[in-house]
PDB file of C-alpha atoms and ligand atoms in Angstrom:
ATOM      1  CA  MET M   1      -9.228   4.859 143.010  1.00 96.00           C
ATOM      2  CA  VAL M   2      -6.479   3.481 140.923  1.00 98.00           C
ATOM      3  CA  PHE M   3      -6.203   0.112 139.123  1.00 98.00           C
ATOM      4  CA  LEU M   4      -2.970  -2.029 139.087  1.00 98.00           C
ATOM      5  CA  THR M   5      -2.928  -5.007 136.483  1.00 98.00           C
ATOM      6  CA  ARG M   6      -0.348  -7.837 136.402  1.00 98.00           C
ATOM      7  CA  ARG M   7      -0.214  -9.880 133.273  1.00 98.00           C
ATOM      8  CA  SER M   8       0.630 -13.699 133.602  1.00 98.00           C
ATOM      9  CA  ARG M   9       0.475 -16.134 130.668  1.00 98.00           C
ATOM     10  CA  PHE M  10      -0.252 -19.785 130.746  1.00 98.00           C
ATOM     11  CA  ASN M  11      -0.541 -22.207 127.940  1.00 98.00           C
ATOM     12  CA  ALA M  12      -3.323 -24.959 127.870  1.00 98.00           C
ATOM     13  CA  ALA M  13      -5.417 -27.719 125.947  1.00 98.00           C
ATOM     14  CA  HIS M  14      -9.106 -27.862 125.594  1.00 97.00           C
ATOM     15  CA  LYS M  15     -11.923 -28.710 123.348  1.00 97.00           C
ATOM     16  CA  LEU M  16     -15.407 -27.651 123.250  1.00 97.00           C
ATOM     17  CA  TRP M  17     -17.820 -29.990 122.472  1.00 96.00           C
ATOM     18  CA  VAL M  18     -21.921 -31.183 123.570  1.00 95.00           C
ATOM     19  CA  LYS M  19     -22.172 -35.137 123.815  1.00 92.00           C
ATOM     20  CA  ASP M  20     -25.608 -34.831 122.850  1.00 95.00           C
ATOM     21  CA  TRP M  21     -24.862 -33.249 119.542  1.00 96.00           C
ATOM     22  CA  SER M  22     -23.897 -34.700 116.222  1.00 95.00           C
ATOM     23  CA  ASP M  23     -19.884 -34.481 115.223  1.00 94.00           C
ATOM     24  CA  GLU M  24     -21.560 -32.215 112.741  1.00 95.00           C
ATOM     25  CA  LYS M  25     -23.141 -29.874 114.635  1.00 97.00           C
ATOM     26  CA  ASN M  26     -20.223 -30.050 117.136  1.00 96.00           C
ATOM     27  CA  MET M  27     -18.342 -28.882 114.115  1.00 95.00           C
ATOM     28  CA  GLU M  28     -20.505 -26.203 112.551  1.00 97.00           C
ATOM     29  CA  ILE M  29     -20.849 -24.860 116.148  1.00 97.00           C
ATOM     30  CA  PHE M  30     -17.126 -24.666 117.802  1.00 96.00           C
ATOM     31  CA  GLY M  31     -15.120 -24.941 114.442  1.00 94.00           C
ATOM     32  CA  LYS M  32     -11.454 -25.629 115.353  1.00 91.00           C
ATOM     33  CA  CYS M  33     -12.210 -25.926 118.746  1.00 93.00           C
ATOM     34  CA  ALA M  34     -14.351 -28.752 118.332  1.00 95.00           C
ATOM     35  CA  ASN M  35     -11.162 -31.014 117.441  1.00 94.00           C
ATOM     36  CA  PRO M  36     -11.745 -34.524 118.893  1.00 92.00           C
ATOM     37  CA  ASN M  37      -8.143 -34.915 119.871  1.00 95.00           C
ATOM     38  CA  PHE M  38      -7.936 -31.395 121.743  1.00 96.00           C
ATOM     39  CA  HIS M  39      -5.810 -28.328 120.620  1.00 96.00           C
ATOM     40  CA  GLY M  40      -3.908 -25.793 122.703  1.00 97.00           C
ATOM     41  CA  HIS M  41      -4.300 -21.529 123.129  1.00 97.00           C
ATOM     42  CA  ASN M  42      -1.721 -19.901 124.418  1.00 98.00           C
ATOM     43  CA  TYR M  43      -3.697 -17.775 127.102  1.00 98.00           C
ATOM     44  CA  THR M  44      -2.817 -14.225 128.214  1.00 98.00           C
ATOM     45  CA  LEU M  45      -4.532 -13.556 131.889  1.00 98.00           C
ATOM     46  CA  TYR M  46      -4.604  -9.802 132.936  1.00 98.00           C
ATOM     47  CA  VAL M  47      -5.896  -9.339 136.830  1.00 98.00           C
ATOM     48  CA  THR M  48      -6.894  -6.053 137.753  1.00 98.00           C
ATOM     49  CA  VAL M  49      -7.367  -4.587 140.805  1.00 98.00           C
ATOM     50  CA  LYS M  50      -8.305  -1.638 142.709  1.00 98.00           C
ATOM     51  CA  GLY M  51      -8.610   0.607 145.491  1.00 98.00           C
ATOM     52  CA  GLU M  52      -7.040   3.437 147.073  1.00 97.00           C
ATOM     53  CA  PRO M  53      -2.959   3.320 147.702  1.00 97.00           C
ATOM     54  CA  ASP M  54      -1.745   2.512 151.300  1.00 96.00           C
ATOM     55  CA  PRO M  55      -0.494   5.635 152.421  1.00 96.00           C
ATOM     56  CA  VAL M  56       2.737   4.540 153.688  1.00 97.00           C
ATOM     57  CA  THR M  57       3.559   2.408 150.837  1.00 96.00           C
ATOM     58  CA  GLY M  58       1.499   4.315 147.813  1.00 97.00           C
ATOM     59  CA  MET M  59       0.388   0.435 147.049  1.00 97.00           C
ATOM     60  CA  LEU M  60      -2.657  -1.355 146.503  1.00 97.00           C
ATOM     61  CA  ILE M  61      -1.171  -4.640 147.169  1.00 97.00           C
ATOM     62  CA  ASN M  62       2.300  -5.670 147.163  1.00 96.00           C
ATOM     63  CA  ALA M  63       2.865  -6.626 143.730  1.00 95.00           C
ATOM     64  CA  LYS M  64       4.557  -9.629 144.940  1.00 97.00           C
ATOM     65  CA  ASP M  65       1.796 -10.757 146.581  1.00 97.00           C
ATOM     66  CA  LEU M  66      -0.389 -10.489 143.867  1.00 98.00           C
ATOM     67  CA  ALA M  67       1.824 -12.526 141.403  1.00 98.00           C
ATOM     68  CA  ALA M  68       1.893 -15.304 144.118  1.00 98.00           C
ATOM     69  CA  ILE M  69      -2.012 -15.339 144.161  1.00 98.00           C
ATOM     70  CA  ILE M  70      -2.404 -15.265 140.720  1.00 98.00           C
ATOM     71  CA  LYS M  71       0.834 -18.027 140.574  1.00 98.00           C
ATOM     72  CA  GLY M  72      -0.641 -20.476 143.349  1.00 98.00           C
ATOM     73  CA  GLU M  73      -4.171 -20.499 142.440  1.00 98.00           C
ATOM     74  CA  VAL M  74      -4.416 -20.007 138.886  1.00 98.00           C
ATOM     75  CA  ILE M  75      -1.333 -20.595 137.004  1.00 98.00           C
ATOM     76  CA  ASP M  76       0.192 -23.756 138.368  1.00 98.00           C
ATOM     77  CA  LYS M  77      -3.350 -24.903 138.131  1.00 98.00           C
ATOM     78  CA  LEU M  78      -3.625 -24.647 134.305  1.00 98.00           C
ATOM     79  CA  ASP M  79      -0.261 -24.495 132.804  1.00 98.00           C
ATOM     80  CA  HIS M  80       0.437 -27.013 130.584  1.00 98.00           C
ATOM     81  CA  LYS M  81      -2.974 -28.529 131.627  1.00 98.00           C
ATOM     82  CA  ASN M  82      -6.055 -30.046 129.660  1.00 98.00           C
ATOM     83  CA  LEU M  83      -8.423 -27.614 130.857  1.00 98.00           C
ATOM     84  CA  ASN M  84     -11.294 -30.082 129.935  1.00 96.00           C
ATOM     85  CA  LEU M  85      -9.995 -33.273 132.035  1.00 96.00           C
ATOM     86  CA  ASP M  86      -6.904 -32.216 134.620  1.00 95.00           C
ATOM     87  CA  VAL M  87      -8.130 -29.407 136.746  1.00 97.00           C
ATOM     88  CA  PRO M  88     -10.453 -30.376 139.736  1.00 95.00           C
ATOM     89  CA  PHE M  89     -11.937 -26.864 139.792  1.00 95.00           C
ATOM     90  CA  ILE M  90     -13.414 -26.928 136.449  1.00 96.00           C
ATOM     91  CA  PRO M  91     -16.674 -28.584 136.889  1.00 93.00           C
ATOM     92  CA  GLU M  92     -16.921 -31.754 134.413  1.00 88.00           C
ATOM     93  CA  GLY M  93     -19.064 -30.827 131.386  1.00 87.00           C
ATOM     94  CA  MET M  94     -18.397 -26.887 131.354  1.00 95.00           C
ATOM     95  CA  GLN M  95     -17.259 -25.588 128.287  1.00 97.00           C
ATOM     96  CA  THR M  96     -14.246 -24.346 128.681  1.00 97.00           C
ATOM     97  CA  THR M  97     -14.750 -21.161 126.674  1.00 97.00           C
ATOM     98  CA  CYS M  98     -12.989 -18.207 127.349  1.00 97.00           C
ATOM     99  CA  GLU M  99     -16.013 -16.867 129.153  1.00 98.00           C
ATOM    100  CA  ASN M 100     -16.331 -19.688 131.532  1.00 98.00           C
ATOM    101  CA  LEU M 101     -12.615 -19.623 131.909  1.00 98.00           C
ATOM    102  CA  ALA M 102     -12.859 -16.271 133.133  1.00 98.00           C
ATOM    103  CA  ILE M 103     -15.261 -16.130 135.633  1.00 98.00           C
ATOM    104  CA  VAL M 104     -13.684 -19.512 136.898  1.00 98.00           C
ATOM    105  CA  ILE M 105     -10.841 -17.748 137.680  1.00 98.00           C
ATOM    106  CA  TRP M 106     -12.045 -14.654 139.005  1.00 98.00           C
ATOM    107  CA  GLN M 107     -14.132 -17.092 141.699  1.00 98.00           C
ATOM    108  CA  ARG M 108     -10.054 -18.633 142.327  1.00 97.00           C
ATOM    109  CA  ILE M 109      -8.813 -15.208 143.099  1.00 98.00           C
ATOM    110  CA  HIS M 110     -11.401 -12.798 144.643  1.00 98.00           C
ATOM    111  CA  PRO M 111     -11.269 -14.571 147.954  1.00 98.00           C
ATOM    112  CA  LYS M 112      -7.508 -14.134 148.288  1.00 97.00           C
ATOM    113  CA  ILE M 113      -7.609 -10.361 147.367  1.00 97.00           C
ATOM    114  CA  GLN M 114      -7.764  -8.934 151.125  1.00 93.00           C
ATOM    115  CA  GLN M 115      -6.080  -5.610 150.537  1.00 90.00           C
ATOM    116  CA  CYS M 116      -8.263  -4.278 147.616  1.00 97.00           C
ATOM    117  CA  GLN M 117     -10.877  -5.152 145.470  1.00 98.00           C
ATOM    118  CA  LEU M 118     -10.499  -7.503 142.789  1.00 98.00           C
ATOM    119  CA  HIS M 119     -11.915  -5.210 139.435  1.00 98.00           C
ATOM    120  CA  CYS M 120     -11.331  -7.480 136.315  1.00 98.00           C
ATOM    121  CA  VAL M 121     -10.410 -10.848 135.132  1.00 98.00           C
ATOM    122  CA  ARG M 122      -9.477 -10.121 131.427  1.00 98.00           C
ATOM    123  CA  LEU M 123      -8.761 -13.432 129.588  1.00 98.00           C
ATOM    124  CA  GLU M 124      -7.186 -13.612 126.456  1.00 98.00           C
ATOM    125  CA  GLU M 125      -7.435 -16.567 124.177  1.00 96.00           C
ATOM    126  CA  THR M 126      -6.007 -15.484 120.836  1.00 94.00           C
ATOM    127  CA  GLU M 127      -4.308 -12.123 120.074  1.00 94.00           C
ATOM    128  CA  ASN M 128      -7.690 -11.072 118.466  1.00 96.00           C
ATOM    129  CA  ILE M 129     -10.495 -12.408 121.222  1.00 96.00           C
ATOM    130  CA  TYR M 130     -10.893 -11.802 124.935  1.00 98.00           C
ATOM    131  CA  THR M 131     -13.183 -12.163 127.733  1.00 98.00           C
ATOM    132  CA  GLU M 132     -13.614  -9.631 130.927  1.00 98.00           C
ATOM    133  CA  TYR M 133     -15.338 -10.598 133.880  1.00 98.00           C
ATOM    134  CA  PHE M 134     -16.287  -8.324 136.853  1.00 98.00           C
ATOM    135  CA  GLY M 135     -17.879 -10.365 138.933  1.00 97.00           C
TER     136      GLY M 135
HETATM  137 NI1   NI V   1     -10.050 -23.225 121.209  1.00 80.59          NI
END
């Protein structure tokens, strides 16, 4: 078994907020991410696939194909967007946390990976925190 990872970057705005809570409670729980007029993050996305290399090409998946899937399914849809408002596949009311975004990104990419298996979606929200989702 061998693993292959592609890194991508995007930036986007979001806000974490529970409508039924007071402003004070939202600020207490979500901190700066509850800023009423949104704020941005520079996200780094790592998509890892796994399997056995093809005996002829030596590849798990053609890196160009993997790049095109990630770009088409995720980056083009999220980059420079407001994650709370602009993205049709992010359900209304879903908290746009790193955790939930990793799951949504997995769901976008997973059906498109045919040649090998999707292993992990890792999403870094800042240099100090990230999530990993394994399906
Ligand atoms: Ni935030």
